[in-house]
Amino acid sequence: MAAPTPKTQRSDRDVLNLLAKRARTLHLGPANYCWFTDPSRALCLKLAGTPTADRPLVGMCDSARCPQATHHPCHRPVWAEHAERTKTFLGQLGAPRKTERTRLQADYDRALRVVAEIDAASTIKDEESA
Ligand code: SF4
């Protein structure tokens, strides 16, 4: 199954506008914003087997695959560093370690996809303000 496309918000102003409307549901994290509007859609709760919990499980957050996450320019360094670190580990894995390689490759691809989505959203914003 293909992972869903990571979501991005285009500007901090967009986030502030949304924050005014959704102060109770917005959770700000170092790698993403979590819009906890519908527990049944929260990937962390699905992974934990607690789909009716009333708050997100940040420790199990997998924002690149969660429909309730958005990623912003302020999150880019975290994802870029994660991609770089994962790339280093991939380069050090021996050929027989196929399971680890598959998992790390998926992590790496996911991190690159988030970075690309953030960059694409930033480019659109730059073009709109030009
Ligand atoms: S997986 Fe992350 S973004 Fe999604 S609901 Fe849980 S904490 Fe929020």
PDB file of C-alpha atoms and ligand atoms in Angstrom:
ATOM      1  CA  MET A   1       0.000   0.000   0.000  1.00  0.00           C
ATOM      2  CA  ALA A   2       1.413   3.398  -0.953  1.00  0.00           C
ATOM      3  CA  ALA A   3       1.811   5.901   1.871  1.00  0.00           C
ATOM      4  CA  PRO A   4      -0.422   8.947   1.605  1.00  0.00           C
ATOM      5  CA  THR A   5       1.146  12.197   0.518  1.00  0.00           C
ATOM      6  CA  PRO A   6       2.345  14.287   3.475  1.00  0.00           C
ATOM      7  CA  LYS A   7       0.289  17.427   3.952  1.00  0.00           C
ATOM      8  CA  THR A   8       1.677  20.907   4.285  1.00  0.00           C
ATOM      9  CA  GLN A   9       0.318  24.316   5.238  1.00  0.00           C
ATOM     10  CA  ARG A  10       1.708  27.120   3.170  1.00  0.00           C
ATOM     11  CA  SER A  11       2.434  29.778   5.758  1.00  0.00           C
ATOM     12  CA  ASP A  12       2.536  30.589   9.435  1.00  0.00           C
ATOM     13  CA  ARG A  13      -0.316  33.012   8.806  1.00  0.00           C
ATOM     14  CA  ASP A  14      -2.456  30.110   7.564  1.00  0.00           C
ATOM     15  CA  VAL A  15      -1.619  28.258  10.762  1.00  0.00           C
ATOM     16  CA  LEU A  16      -2.474  31.238  12.962  1.00  0.00           C
ATOM     17  CA  ASN A  17      -5.806  31.622  11.221  1.00  0.00           C
ATOM     18  CA  LEU A  18      -6.541  27.954  11.764  1.00  0.00           C
ATOM     19  CA  LEU A  19      -5.290  28.133  15.343  1.00  0.00           C
ATOM     20  CA  ALA A  20      -7.871  30.794  16.089  1.00  0.00           C
ATOM     21  CA  LYS A  21     -10.578  28.392  14.939  1.00  0.00           C
ATOM     22  CA  ARG A  22      -9.157  25.175  16.325  1.00  0.00           C
ATOM     23  CA  ALA A  23      -7.205  26.024  19.451  1.00  0.00           C
ATOM     24  CA  ARG A  24      -8.370  22.898  21.232  1.00  0.00           C
ATOM     25  CA  THR A  25      -7.317  20.505  18.513  1.00  0.00           C
ATOM     26  CA  LEU A  26      -3.980  21.886  17.369  1.00  0.00           C
ATOM     27  CA  HIS A  27      -0.850  20.297  18.845  1.00  0.00           C
ATOM     28  CA  LEU A  28       2.464  21.840  17.811  1.00  0.00           C
ATOM     29  CA  GLY A  29       5.317  19.371  17.461  1.00  0.00           C
ATOM     30  CA  PRO A  30       8.968  19.676  16.414  1.00  0.00           C
ATOM     31  CA  ALA A  31       8.375  17.753  13.183  1.00  0.00           C
ATOM     32  CA  ASN A  32       4.742  18.579  12.384  1.00  0.00           C
ATOM     33  CA  TYR A  33       1.526  20.185  13.508  1.00  0.00           C
ATOM     34  CA  CYS A  34      -1.130  17.744  14.640  1.00  0.00           C
ATOM     35  CA  TRP A  35      -4.744  18.698  13.931  1.00  0.00           C
ATOM     36  CA  PHE A  36      -6.499  16.315  16.243  1.00  0.00           C
ATOM     37  CA  THR A  37     -10.015  16.834  14.933  1.00  0.00           C
ATOM     38  CA  ASP A  38     -11.129  13.240  14.467  1.00  0.00           C
ATOM     39  CA  PRO A  39      -9.696  10.514  16.722  1.00  0.00           C
ATOM     40  CA  SER A  40     -10.867   7.827  14.304  1.00  0.00           C
ATOM     41  CA  ARG A  41      -8.433   9.190  11.695  1.00  0.00           C
ATOM     42  CA  ALA A  42      -5.444   9.500  14.042  1.00  0.00           C
ATOM     43  CA  LEU A  43      -2.747   7.103  12.933  1.00  0.00           C
ATOM     44  CA  CYS A  44      -1.078   7.070  16.359  1.00  0.00           C
ATOM     45  CA  LEU A  45      -4.308   5.861  17.984  1.00  0.00           C
ATOM     46  CA  LYS A  46      -4.770   3.202  15.311  1.00  0.00           C
ATOM     47  CA  LEU A  47      -1.217   1.995  15.879  1.00  0.00           C
ATOM     48  CA  ALA A  48      -1.788   1.931  19.649  1.00  0.00           C
ATOM     49  CA  GLY A  49      -5.152   0.198  19.334  1.00  0.00           C
ATOM     50  CA  THR A  50      -6.923   3.013  21.208  1.00  0.00           C
ATOM     51  CA  PRO A  51      -9.034   4.635  18.462  1.00  0.00           C
ATOM     52  CA  THR A  52     -11.378   6.458  20.841  1.00  0.00           C
ATOM     53  CA  ALA A  53      -8.755   8.227  22.975  1.00  0.00           C
ATOM     54  CA  ASP A  54      -9.385  11.934  23.387  1.00  0.00           C
ATOM     55  CA  ARG A  55      -5.833  13.121  22.738  1.00  0.00           C
ATOM     56  CA  PRO A  56      -3.054  12.181  20.329  1.00  0.00           C
ATOM     57  CA  LEU A  57      -0.215   9.855  21.306  1.00  0.00           C
ATOM     58  CA  VAL A  58       2.657  12.065  20.304  1.00  0.00           C
ATOM     59  CA  GLY A  59       5.185   9.365  21.185  1.00  0.00           C
ATOM     60  CA  MET A  60       3.715   7.182  18.439  1.00  0.00           C
ATOM     61  CA  CYS A  61       3.299   9.959  15.918  1.00  0.00           C
ATOM     62  CA  ASP A  62       3.956   8.997  12.307  1.00  0.00           C
ATOM     63  CA  SER A  63       3.032  12.311  10.774  1.00  0.00           C
ATOM     64  CA  ALA A  64       4.225  11.565   7.257  1.00  0.00           C
ATOM     65  CA  ARG A  65       1.445   8.975   7.031  1.00  0.00           C
ATOM     66  CA  CYS A  66      -1.235  10.622   9.186  1.00  0.00           C
ATOM     67  CA  PRO A  67      -4.086  12.553   7.561  1.00  0.00           C
ATOM     68  CA  GLN A  68      -4.248  14.870  10.577  1.00  0.00           C
ATOM     69  CA  ALA A  69      -0.673  16.148  10.289  1.00  0.00           C
ATOM     70  CA  THR A  70       0.665  19.158   8.432  1.00  0.00           C
ATOM     71  CA  HIS A  71       4.304  20.049   7.796  1.00  0.00           C
ATOM     72  CA  HIS A  72       5.709  23.570   7.543  1.00  0.00           C
ATOM     73  CA  PRO A  73       8.970  25.335   6.707  1.00  0.00           C
ATOM     74  CA  CYS A  74       9.888  25.400  10.412  1.00  0.00           C
ATOM     75  CA  HIS A  75       9.808  21.581  10.371  1.00  0.00           C
ATOM     76  CA  ARG A  76      12.082  21.229   7.360  1.00  0.00           C
ATOM     77  CA  PRO A  77      15.404  21.036   9.283  1.00  0.00           C
ATOM     78  CA  VAL A  78      14.128  18.114  11.378  1.00  0.00           C
ATOM     79  CA  TRP A  79      13.085  16.166   8.289  1.00  0.00           C
ATOM     80  CA  ALA A  80      16.205  17.055   6.304  1.00  0.00           C
ATOM     81  CA  GLU A  81      18.421  15.945   9.181  1.00  0.00           C
ATOM     82  CA  HIS A  82      16.418  12.741   9.581  1.00  0.00           C
ATOM     83  CA  ALA A  83      16.842  12.015   5.867  1.00  0.00           C
ATOM     84  CA  GLU A  84      20.572  12.667   6.044  1.00  0.00           C
ATOM     85  CA  ARG A  85      21.043  10.477   9.106  1.00  0.00           C
ATOM     86  CA  THR A  86      18.990   7.676   7.581  1.00  0.00           C
ATOM     87  CA  LYS A  87      21.005   7.895   4.379  1.00  0.00           C
ATOM     88  CA  THR A  88      24.186   7.466   6.406  1.00  0.00           C
ATOM     89  CA  PHE A  89      22.808   4.370   8.134  1.00  0.00           C
ATOM     90  CA  LEU A  90      21.684   2.955   4.788  1.00  0.00           C
ATOM     91  CA  GLY A  91      25.182   3.391   3.441  1.00  0.00           C
ATOM     92  CA  GLN A  92      26.639   1.456   6.369  1.00  0.00           C
ATOM     93  CA  LEU A  93      24.271  -1.514   6.177  1.00  0.00           C
ATOM     94  CA  GLY A  94      25.723  -4.725   4.857  1.00  0.00           C
ATOM     95  CA  ALA A  95      24.051  -6.459   1.915  1.00  0.00           C
ATOM     96  CA  PRO A  96      22.542  -9.317   3.991  1.00  0.00           C
ATOM     97  CA  ARG A  97      20.492  -6.918   6.126  1.00  0.00           C
ATOM     98  CA  LYS A  98      17.544  -6.710   3.795  1.00  0.00           C
ATOM     99  CA  THR A  99      14.849  -6.225   6.439  1.00  0.00           C
ATOM    100  CA  GLU A 100      16.626  -3.267   7.998  1.00  0.00           C
ATOM    101  CA  ARG A 101      17.403  -1.860   4.566  1.00  0.00           C
ATOM    102  CA  THR A 102      13.760  -2.014   3.512  1.00  0.00           C
ATOM    103  CA  ARG A 103      12.620  -0.257   6.665  1.00  0.00           C
ATOM    104  CA  LEU A 104      15.311   2.412   6.526  1.00  0.00           C
ATOM    105  CA  GLN A 105      14.698   2.992   2.824  1.00  0.00           C
ATOM    106  CA  ALA A 106      11.012   3.600   3.558  1.00  0.00           C
ATOM    107  CA  ASP A 107      11.979   6.044   6.340  1.00  0.00           C
ATOM    108  CA  TYR A 108      14.390   7.794   4.019  1.00  0.00           C
ATOM    109  CA  ASP A 109      11.877   8.055   1.174  1.00  0.00           C
ATOM    110  CA  ARG A 110       9.237   9.370   3.569  1.00  0.00           C
ATOM    111  CA  ALA A 111      11.560  12.046   4.957  1.00  0.00           C
ATOM    112  CA  LEU A 112      12.548  13.166   1.468  1.00  0.00           C
ATOM    113  CA  ARG A 113       8.886  13.315   0.469  1.00  0.00           C
ATOM    114  CA  VAL A 114       8.051  15.576   3.428  1.00  0.00           C
ATOM    115  CA  VAL A 115      10.989  17.866   2.603  1.00  0.00           C
ATOM    116  CA  ALA A 116       9.862  18.016  -1.031  1.00  0.00           C
ATOM    117  CA  GLU A 117       6.278  18.818  -0.002  1.00  0.00           C
ATOM    118  CA  ILE A 118       7.454  21.604   2.307  1.00  0.00           C
ATOM    119  CA  ASP A 119       9.654  23.021  -0.459  1.00  0.00           C
ATOM    120  CA  ALA A 120       6.824  22.816  -2.984  1.00  0.00           C
ATOM    121  CA  ALA A 121       4.438  24.629  -0.641  1.00  0.00           C
ATOM    122  CA  SER A 122       7.093  27.294   0.026  1.00  0.00           C
ATOM    123  CA  THR A 123       7.664  27.761  -3.702  1.00  0.00           C
ATOM    124  CA  ILE A 124       3.953  28.296  -4.321  1.00  0.00           C
ATOM    125  CA  LYS A 125       3.866  30.841  -1.483  1.00  0.00           C
ATOM    126  CA  ASP A 126       6.914  32.659  -2.893  1.00  0.00           C
ATOM    127  CA  GLU A 127       5.324  32.777  -6.346  1.00  0.00           C
ATOM    128  CA  GLU A 128       2.063  34.125  -4.948  1.00  0.00           C
ATOM    129  CA  SER A 129       3.828  36.925  -3.063  1.00  0.00           C
ATOM    130  CA  ALA A 130       6.075  37.884  -6.011  1.00  0.00           C
TER     131      ALA A 130
HETATM  132  S1  SF4 B   1      -0.081  10.369  14.272  1.00  0.00           S
HETATM  133 FE1  SF4 B   1       0.810  12.345  14.841  1.00  0.00          FE
HETATM  134  S2  SF4 B   1      -0.259  13.863  13.591  1.00  0.00           S
HETATM  135 FE2  SF4 B   1      -1.482  11.980  13.568  1.00  0.00          FE
HETATM  136  S3  SF4 B   1      -2.974  12.260  15.212  1.00  0.00           S
HETATM  137 FE3  SF4 B   1      -1.235  11.135  16.064  1.00  0.00          FE
HETATM  138  S4  SF4 B   1       0.115  12.709  16.951  1.00  0.00           S
HETATM  139 FE4  SF4 B   1      -1.343  13.731  15.552  1.00  0.00          FE
END
